[in-house]
Coordinates of C-alpha atoms in Angstrom, one line a residue:
M209 CA 0.0 0.0 0.0
P210 CA 1.3 3.5 -0.8
V211 CA 2.2 5.6 2.2
R212 CA -0.1 8.5 2.7
Y213 CA 1.3 12.0 3.2
R214 CA -0.1 15.3 4.2
A215 CA 0.8 18.1 1.7
T216 CA 3.7 20.1 3.1
M217 CA 4.2 23.8 2.9
L218 CA 4.7 24.8 -0.7
D219 CA 6.8 27.9 -0.1
D220 CA 9.5 29.3 -2.4
A221 CA 12.2 27.2 -0.7
A222 CA 10.3 23.9 -1.5
L223 CA 9.8 25.0 -5.1
N224 CA 13.4 26.0 -5.5
R225 CA 14.5 22.6 -4.0
M226 CA 12.4 20.8 -6.6
I227 CA 13.7 22.9 -9.4
L228 CA 17.3 22.2 -8.3
T229 CA 16.6 18.5 -8.3
A230 CA 15.1 18.7 -11.8
Y231 CA 18.3 20.4 -13.1
E232 CA 20.4 17.7 -11.4
A233 CA 18.3 15.1 -13.1
A234 CA 19.1 16.6 -16.5
S235 CA 22.5 14.9 -16.2
D236 CA 21.9 12.2 -13.6
A237 CA 18.8 10.1 -14.4
G238 CA 18.5 8.7 -10.9
R239 CA 17.5 12.2 -9.7
W240 CA 14.1 11.9 -11.5
N241 CA 13.0 9.4 -8.9
A242 CA 14.1 11.8 -6.1
L243 CA 12.1 14.6 -7.8
L244 CA 8.9 12.5 -8.0
E245 CA 9.2 11.5 -4.4
D246 CA 9.6 15.1 -3.4
L247 CA 6.6 16.1 -5.5
R248 CA 4.5 13.3 -4.1
R249 CA 5.3 14.3 -0.5
S250 CA 5.0 18.0 -1.1
F251 CA 1.6 17.9 -2.8
G252 CA 0.1 15.1 -0.7
A253 CA -0.2 12.6 -3.5
T254 CA -0.3 8.8 -3.2
S255 CA 1.6 8.2 -6.4
A256 CA 3.3 10.0 -9.3
H257 CA 4.7 9.4 -12.7
L258 CA 6.7 11.1 -15.4
R259 CA 6.2 9.5 -18.8
A260 CA 7.1 10.1 -22.4
T261 CA 4.1 9.6 -24.7
P262 CA 5.3 9.6 -28.3
D263 CA 2.9 9.2 -31.2
T264 CA 4.9 6.3 -32.5
P265 CA 6.6 4.5 -29.6
E266 CA 10.2 3.4 -30.3
P267 CA 12.9 2.1 -27.9
Q268 CA 14.7 5.5 -27.9
T269 CA 11.5 7.4 -26.9
S270 CA 10.2 4.9 -24.4
W271 CA 10.7 6.3 -20.9
W272 CA 8.7 6.1 -17.7
V273 CA 9.7 7.1 -14.1
E274 CA 7.2 6.5 -11.3
D275 CA 6.9 6.7 -7.5
G276 CA 4.3 4.9 -5.5
I277 CA 3.1 2.9 -8.5
D278 CA 3.7 -0.9 -8.4
A279 CA 4.9 -2.9 -11.4
Q280 CA 1.5 -4.6 -12.0
V281 CA -0.3 -1.2 -12.2
K282 CA 2.3 0.1 -14.5
S283 CA 2.1 -2.9 -16.8
A284 CA -1.7 -2.9 -16.9
Y285 CA -1.7 0.8 -17.7
A286 CA 0.9 0.5 -20.5
Q287 CA -0.7 -2.6 -22.1
R288 CA -4.3 -1.7 -21.9
W289 CA -5.7 1.1 -19.8
G290 CA -3.5 3.9 -21.1
A291 CA -5.5 3.8 -24.3
E292 CA -8.7 4.5 -22.2
D293 CA -7.2 7.1 -19.9
P294 CA -10.2 9.5 -19.5
W295 CA -8.1 12.5 -18.7
A296 CA -5.8 12.0 -21.7
L297 CA -8.8 11.4 -24.1
H298 CA -11.0 14.2 -22.8
P299 CA -11.5 17.1 -25.3
R300 CA -10.2 19.5 -22.6
G301 CA -7.4 17.2 -21.6
H302 CA -3.8 17.0 -22.9
K303 CA -4.9 15.9 -26.3
V304 CA -5.2 19.5 -27.3
S305 CA -2.7 20.9 -24.8
T306 CA 0.5 22.9 -25.3
A307 CA 3.6 22.6 -23.2
G308 CA 3.2 23.8 -19.7
R309 CA -0.6 23.4 -19.4
C310 CA -1.7 21.9 -16.1
F311 CA -5.1 20.9 -14.8
I312 CA -6.9 19.1 -12.0
G313 CA -8.7 16.0 -13.2
S314 CA -12.1 16.8 -11.7
D315 CA -12.1 20.3 -13.3
I316 CA -12.6 18.6 -16.7
L317 CA -14.1 15.3 -15.6
P318 CA -16.1 15.4 -12.4
W319 CA -15.7 12.4 -10.1
Q320 CA -19.3 11.3 -10.7
E321 CA -18.6 10.9 -14.4
L322 CA -15.2 9.3 -13.8
E323 CA -16.8 6.7 -11.5
R324 CA -19.0 5.6 -14.5
T325 CA -16.0 4.8 -16.7
A326 CA -14.6 1.3 -17.2
F327 CA -11.2 2.8 -16.6
F328 CA -12.1 3.7 -13.0
S329 CA -14.3 0.8 -12.1
D330 CA -12.1 -1.9 -13.6
F331 CA -8.7 -0.3 -13.0
G332 CA -8.4 3.1 -11.4
R333 CA -10.2 2.3 -8.2
Q334 CA -7.9 -0.7 -7.4
A335 CA -4.8 1.2 -8.6
G336 CA -5.6 4.3 -6.4
L337 CA -6.1 6.6 -9.4
K338 CA -8.9 9.0 -8.7
G339 CA -7.8 12.5 -7.9
V340 CA -5.2 13.7 -10.4
M341 CA -3.2 16.9 -11.1
T342 CA -1.3 16.7 -14.3
A343 CA 0.9 18.7 -16.7
L344 CA 2.0 18.4 -20.3
V345 CA 5.6 19.3 -19.5
E346 CA 6.7 19.0 -23.2
D347 CA 4.4 18.8 -26.2
G348 CA 7.0 17.5 -28.6
K349 CA 6.7 20.6 -30.8
G350 CA 9.8 22.4 -29.6
P351 CA 13.2 22.8 -31.3
T352 CA 14.5 19.7 -29.6
D353 CA 13.6 16.1 -30.4
T354 CA 12.0 15.6 -27.0
P355 CA 8.7 13.6 -27.3
P356 CA 5.6 14.7 -25.5
I357 CA 6.1 14.1 -21.7
R358 CA 3.4 14.2 -19.0
L359 CA 3.8 14.6 -15.3
A360 CA 0.9 13.3 -13.1
L361 CA 0.3 13.2 -9.4
F362 CA -2.5 10.9 -8.2
R363 CA -4.7 10.6 -5.1
D364 CA -6.9 7.6 -4.3
G365 CA -10.6 7.9 -3.5
V366 CA -9.9 8.3 0.3
L367 CA -8.2 11.6 -0.1
P368 CA -9.8 14.8 -1.4
E369 CA -9.0 16.2 -4.9
F370 CA -6.1 18.6 -5.4
D371 CA -6.9 22.3 -4.9
H372 CA -6.2 25.3 -7.0
A373 CA -3.5 26.7 -4.7
Q374 CA -1.6 23.5 -5.3
L375 CA -2.3 23.8 -9.0
R376 CA -0.7 27.3 -9.1
A377 CA 2.4 26.0 -7.3
F378 CA 2.5 23.0 -9.7
Q379 CA 2.3 25.4 -12.7
A380 CA 5.2 27.4 -11.4
L381 CA 7.5 24.4 -11.7
Q382 CA 6.8 23.7 -15.3
P383 CA 9.2 26.1 -17.2
A384 CA 12.2 24.8 -15.3
L385 CA 11.1 21.2 -15.5
R386 CA 10.7 21.5 -19.3
R387 CA 14.2 23.0 -19.7
A388 CA 15.7 20.2 -17.5
L389 CA 13.8 17.5 -19.5
N390 CA 14.9 18.9 -22.9
S391 CA 18.6 18.9 -21.7
F392 CA 18.1 15.4 -20.3
W393 CA 16.5 14.1 -23.5
A394 CA 19.2 15.6 -25.7
V395 CA 21.9 13.8 -23.8
R396 CA 19.8 10.6 -23.6
R397 CA 19.4 10.5 -27.3
L398 CA 23.1 10.7 -27.7
Q399 CA 23.6 7.9 -25.2
V400 CA 21.1 5.6 -27.1
Q401 CA 22.9 6.3 -30.4
A402 CA 26.4 6.3 -28.9
K403 CA 27.7 3.2 -30.8
E404 CA 29.7 5.5 -33.0
V405 CA 29.9 8.7 -30.9
E406 CA 31.8 11.1 -33.1
Q407 CA 29.8 10.1 -36.2
T408 CA 26.6 10.7 -34.3
L409 CA 27.7 14.1 -33.0
D410 CA 29.1 15.1 -36.3
A411 CA 25.7 14.4 -38.1
M412 CA 23.9 16.8 -35.8
P413 CA 22.7 20.0 -37.4
Y414 CA 23.7 22.2 -34.5
P415 CA 27.0 22.8 -32.8
V416 CA 28.1 20.3 -30.1
F417 CA 31.1 20.6 -27.9
V418 CA 32.7 18.2 -25.4
L419 CA 34.6 20.2 -22.7
R420 CA 36.6 19.8 -19.5
R421 CA 35.5 21.7 -16.5
D422 CA 37.9 24.6 -17.2
G423 CA 36.6 24.9 -20.8
L424 CA 39.4 22.9 -22.4
L425 CA 38.0 21.6 -25.7
E426 CA 38.0 17.8 -26.1
Y427 CA 35.8 17.6 -29.2
R428 CA 33.6 19.8 -31.5
N429 CA 31.4 18.6 -34.4
A430 CA 31.3 20.0 -37.9
A431 CA 28.6 22.6 -37.1
A432 CA 30.7 23.7 -34.1
R433 CA 33.8 24.2 -36.2
L434 CA 31.7 26.4 -38.5
H435 CA 30.6 28.6 -35.6
H436 CA 34.2 29.0 -34.5
T437 CA 35.1 30.2 -38.0
L438 CA 32.2 32.6 -37.9
G439 CA 33.5 34.1 -34.6
A440 CA 30.7 32.9 -32.4
V441 CA 33.0 30.7 -30.3
H442 CA 36.1 32.2 -28.8
I443 CA 39.0 29.7 -28.4
S444 CA 42.4 30.5 -26.9
A445 CA 45.1 27.9 -26.4
G446 CA 42.7 25.0 -27.0
R447 CA 40.3 26.4 -24.4
I448 CA 36.9 28.0 -25.0
A449 CA 37.0 31.5 -23.5
G450 CA 33.5 32.6 -24.4
I451 CA 30.5 32.1 -26.6
A452 CA 29.0 35.1 -28.5
Q453 CA 28.3 37.8 -25.9
I454 CA 29.2 35.6 -22.9
A455 CA 32.8 35.8 -21.7
G456 CA 35.0 36.3 -18.6
S457 CA 33.6 35.5 -15.2
R458 CA 30.1 34.9 -16.6
W459 CA 31.4 32.2 -18.8
L460 CA 33.3 30.6 -15.9
D461 CA 30.2 30.7 -13.8
L462 CA 28.3 28.8 -16.5
L463 CA 31.0 26.1 -16.7
N464 CA 31.0 25.7 -13.0
A465 CA 27.2 25.5 -12.9
A466 CA 27.1 22.8 -15.7
A467 CA 29.8 20.8 -13.9
A468 CA 27.7 20.9 -10.8
G469 CA 24.7 19.5 -12.7
L470 CA 22.6 22.6 -12.9
A471 CA 22.1 22.5 -16.7
P472 CA 22.2 26.3 -17.5
Q473 CA 20.6 27.4 -20.8
P474 CA 21.5 31.1 -21.4
A475 CA 20.3 32.9 -24.5
L476 CA 22.9 34.0 -27.1
W477 CA 22.9 36.7 -29.7
M478 CA 25.4 37.2 -32.5
P479 CA 25.7 40.0 -35.1
G480 CA 25.9 38.8 -38.7
P481 CA 25.4 40.0 -42.3
A482 CA 21.7 39.3 -42.1
G483 CA 21.3 41.0 -38.7
I484 CA 21.2 39.6 -35.2
T485 CA 21.1 35.8 -34.9
T486 CA 19.8 34.3 -31.7
A487 CA 20.3 30.9 -30.2
T488 CA 20.1 28.9 -27.0
L489 CA 23.2 27.5 -25.3
M490 CA 22.5 24.2 -23.5
L491 CA 25.2 22.9 -21.0
S492 CA 24.9 19.7 -19.0
R493 CA 27.2 17.5 -16.9
I494 CA 28.6 14.4 -18.5
G495 CA 27.9 11.6 -16.0
P496 CA 30.2 8.7 -15.2
E497 CA 28.0 6.2 -17.2
S498 CA 28.0 8.4 -20.3
P499 CA 29.4 6.8 -23.5
F500 CA 31.5 10.0 -24.0
I501 CA 33.7 9.0 -21.0
T502 CA 35.0 6.1 -23.1
H503 CA 36.3 8.5 -25.7
W504 CA 37.1 11.5 -23.5
P505 CA 37.8 10.3 -20.0
R506 CA 38.5 13.8 -18.7
A507 CA 35.4 15.4 -20.2
E508 CA 32.8 16.8 -17.8
I509 CA 30.5 19.1 -19.9
L510 CA 28.4 18.6 -23.0
M511 CA 27.5 21.9 -24.7
M512 CA 25.1 22.4 -27.5
M513 CA 24.1 25.6 -29.4
Q514 CA 20.6 25.5 -31.0
A515 CA 19.7 28.2 -33.4
D516 CA 16.2 29.7 -33.1
N517 CA 15.6 29.6 -36.8
A518 CA 15.3 26.2 -38.6
E519 CA 16.3 27.5 -42.0
R520 CA 19.5 29.1 -40.7
T521 CA 20.3 25.9 -38.9
R522 CA 19.9 23.9 -42.2
L523 CA 22.1 26.4 -44.1
A524 CA 24.7 26.3 -41.4
R525 CA 24.7 22.5 -41.6
L526 CA 25.3 22.6 -45.4
E527 CA 28.1 25.1 -44.9
A528 CA 29.6 22.9 -42.2
L529 CA 29.5 19.9 -44.6
A530 CA 31.1 22.0 -47.4
S531 CA 34.0 22.9 -45.1
Q532 CA 34.4 19.3 -43.7
Y533 CA 34.2 17.5 -47.1
R534 CA 35.6 20.3 -49.3
L535 CA 32.5 20.5 -51.4
T536 CA 32.2 22.9 -54.3
A537 CA 29.4 25.6 -54.3
A538 CA 27.6 23.6 -57.0
E539 CA 27.8 20.4 -55.0
V540 CA 26.4 22.2 -51.9
R541 CA 23.4 23.5 -54.0
V542 CA 22.7 20.0 -55.3
L543 CA 23.0 18.5 -51.8
G544 CA 20.6 21.1 -50.4
H545 CA 18.0 20.2 -53.0
L546 CA 18.5 16.4 -52.4
A547 CA 17.9 17.0 -48.7
E548 CA 14.6 18.6 -49.5
G549 CA 13.5 15.5 -51.5
V550 CA 14.0 17.0 -55.0
A551 CA 14.7 14.5 -57.8
A552 CA 17.9 14.8 -60.0
E553 CA 15.8 15.6 -63.1
D554 CA 14.0 18.4 -61.3
I555 CA 17.2 19.9 -60.0
A556 CA 18.6 19.9 -63.5
L557 CA 15.5 21.7 -64.8
A558 CA 15.7 24.3 -62.0
Q559 CA 19.4 25.0 -62.6
G560 CA 19.2 24.9 -66.4
V561 CA 21.8 22.1 -66.8
R562 CA 21.8 18.5 -68.0
V563 CA 20.7 15.7 -65.8
S564 CA 24.1 14.0 -66.4
T565 CA 25.7 17.1 -64.8
I566 CA 23.6 16.7 -61.7
R567 CA 24.4 13.0 -61.5
T568 CA 28.1 13.8 -61.8
H569 CA 27.7 16.1 -58.8
I570 CA 25.9 13.4 -56.9
R571 CA 28.7 10.9 -57.7
H572 CA 31.3 13.4 -56.4
L573 CA 29.2 14.0 -53.2
L574 CA 29.0 10.2 -52.5
E575 CA 32.8 9.9 -52.9
K576 CA 33.6 12.9 -50.8
T577 CA 31.3 12.0 -47.9
Y578 CA 32.2 8.4 -48.0
T579 CA 28.6 7.2 -48.6
R580 CA 27.4 4.6 -51.0
R581 CA 23.7 5.3 -51.4
L582 CA 21.7 8.4 -52.0
V583 CA 19.6 7.8 -48.8
D584 CA 22.9 7.8 -46.8
L585 CA 24.0 11.0 -48.5
V586 CA 20.8 12.8 -47.6
R587 CA 21.1 11.5 -44.0
V588 CA 24.4 13.2 -43.7
V589 CA 22.6 16.6 -44.0
G590 CA 20.5 15.7 -41.0

């Protein structure tokens, strides 16, 4: 039986404590369990879970952390009852939510209606799932590849429903929790695909850096090398001394915060020929179980720069590939069209050249990028 808790005082200190735990969890997955336990105690819940809910479940997007939910309940929900979850399916539930939206279950589905559902009578009553306060932490529509992730706190039928003061405190946690989850998911995806670490990192369309605690550079991918040549990253004696407008003591504070597991995400701005370019810098601690440790034993920080404009990111990736593989301007143009799904014949028509000329460019692209098939060549672009 789950232990029953009284809701504790939800003051600023308690909220800041939970936010700190979320940032620690961004680089130490074990801390998600600690966060759920703290949430359950603080909000007087009998159980809690944090779960990725992708549209097309795959091994790399399957993730579920729970507290106070036994294995049988989790299995029954995953195999059957999740598809009949009345809060998820309700027109005012998370089906139409955007990231950060929170609600109390009885606000959209009164308990009298809930009790008439098969979900509750055949499953929820025994599982202790009646009162609920839930949030769509991530909706899967952001610039990262994080799938939709839901956080839910539950109470059984013995306890009263959550109240709106608790809902406001719950809502206040969401922005920091979303940032922590996006950082965690970015690193997690790298770990899942870490069979060939450098190849994986180099294929990413945004700059990735592997650093020591003092900023000494262990590795940077192709997009990161481009940003250095453009002057966005300041490197001195093999050590990153600043990024865009961030330098000096502020840069050192960010490195120390990342090494401590706080996952800072400052905004960047960089002047360029097209005006100001903005981006988000994401730093997270590299844990001892990370596949990066095998390649860079002294690395402590993973740093990523994500541009706010998708088109600029794509162009930057093409420029990075041109630099890495010594592509000609004509080859880059052809590669860009191929990445958009344009056939060789249509590229030739658009450029006013023969199809044989385009196929020659494609052959050179395959040779220079060490790929054998067109599909592999397009995958290089990301």
